[in-house]
């Protein structure tokens, strides 16, 4: 997710604003300290214009 965010030229704060979450939430997801809820995962995929499977792998 971090690489996709950087490719868009967005800071963590910018992505967080687009997702209506805190910057800390974005940071925690990027550092694999937090697994997003399914609705948030779908929102991330939509905002980053990728399939959910391409962002979140096992």
mmCIF file of C-alpha atoms in Angstrom:
data_model
loop_
_atom_site.group_PDB
_atom_site.id
_atom_site.type_symbol
_atom_site.label_atom_id
_atom_site.label_comp_id
_atom_site.label_asym_id
_atom_site.label_seq_id
_atom_site.Cartn_x
_atom_site.Cartn_y
_atom_site.Cartn_z
ATOM 1 C CA UNK A 1 0.000 0.000 0.000
ATOM 2 C CA UNK A 2 2.836 2.387 0.792
ATOM 3 C CA UNK A 3 4.346 2.047 -2.694
ATOM 4 C CA UNK A 4 0.961 2.688 -4.322
ATOM 5 C CA UNK A 5 0.440 5.765 -2.144
ATOM 6 C CA UNK A 6 3.878 7.092 -3.040
ATOM 7 C CA UNK A 7 3.234 6.414 -6.747
ATOM 8 C CA UNK A 8 0.211 8.721 -6.455
ATOM 9 C CA UNK A 9 2.404 11.366 -4.829
ATOM 10 C CA UNK A 10 0.297 11.387 -1.672
ATOM 11 C CA UNK A 11 1.433 11.735 1.909
ATOM 12 C CA UNK A 12 -0.045 9.520 4.587
ATOM 13 C CA UNK A 13 -2.169 12.489 5.635
ATOM 14 C CA UNK A 14 -3.529 12.965 2.118
ATOM 15 C CA UNK A 15 -4.476 9.290 1.815
ATOM 16 C CA UNK A 16 -6.006 9.372 5.284
ATOM 17 C CA UNK A 17 -8.153 12.373 4.325
ATOM 18 C CA UNK A 18 -9.375 10.597 1.191
ATOM 19 C CA UNK A 19 -10.314 7.587 3.331
ATOM 20 C CA UNK A 20 -11.763 9.583 6.250
ATOM 21 C CA UNK A 21 -9.368 7.931 8.716
ATOM 22 C CA UNK A 22 -6.444 9.226 10.759
ATOM 23 C CA UNK A 23 -2.885 9.386 9.490
ATOM 24 C CA UNK A 24 -2.014 6.987 12.299
ATOM 25 C CA UNK A 25 -4.415 4.427 10.830
ATOM 26 C CA UNK A 26 -2.718 4.653 7.432
ATOM 27 C CA UNK A 27 0.678 4.335 9.117
ATOM 28 C CA UNK A 28 -0.418 1.282 11.095
ATOM 29 C CA UNK A 29 -1.797 -0.429 7.975
ATOM 30 C CA UNK A 30 1.363 0.315 5.993
ATOM 31 C CA UNK A 31 3.527 -1.090 8.782
ATOM 32 C CA UNK A 32 1.303 -4.169 9.164
ATOM 33 C CA UNK A 33 0.346 -3.334 12.738
ATOM 34 C CA UNK A 34 -3.340 -3.092 11.860
ATOM 35 C CA UNK A 35 -5.579 -5.026 9.476
ATOM 36 C CA UNK A 36 -8.255 -2.772 8.017
ATOM 37 C CA UNK A 37 -11.914 -3.692 8.191
ATOM 38 C CA UNK A 38 -13.390 -5.045 4.988
ATOM 39 C CA UNK A 39 -15.201 -1.770 4.156
ATOM 40 C CA UNK A 40 -11.971 0.175 4.719
ATOM 41 C CA UNK A 41 -9.981 -2.307 2.604
ATOM 42 C CA UNK A 42 -12.458 -1.818 -0.249
ATOM 43 C CA UNK A 43 -12.230 1.970 0.169
ATOM 44 C CA UNK A 44 -8.431 1.778 0.007
ATOM 45 C CA UNK A 45 -8.629 -0.279 -3.190
ATOM 46 C CA UNK A 46 -11.083 2.186 -4.733
ATOM 47 C CA UNK A 47 -9.003 5.253 -3.818
ATOM 48 C CA UNK A 48 -5.752 3.661 -5.014
ATOM 49 C CA UNK A 49 -7.470 2.355 -8.167
ATOM 50 C CA UNK A 50 -6.323 -1.218 -7.660
ATOM 51 C CA UNK A 51 -7.970 -4.545 -6.989
ATOM 52 C CA UNK A 52 -8.164 -5.371 -3.297
ATOM 53 C CA UNK A 53 -6.152 -8.550 -3.989
ATOM 54 C CA UNK A 54 -3.316 -6.445 -5.418
ATOM 55 C CA UNK A 55 -3.012 -4.404 -2.237
ATOM 56 C CA UNK A 56 -3.548 -6.957 0.509
ATOM 57 C CA UNK A 57 -1.720 -10.267 0.212
ATOM 58 C CA UNK A 58 -1.176 -13.022 2.740
#
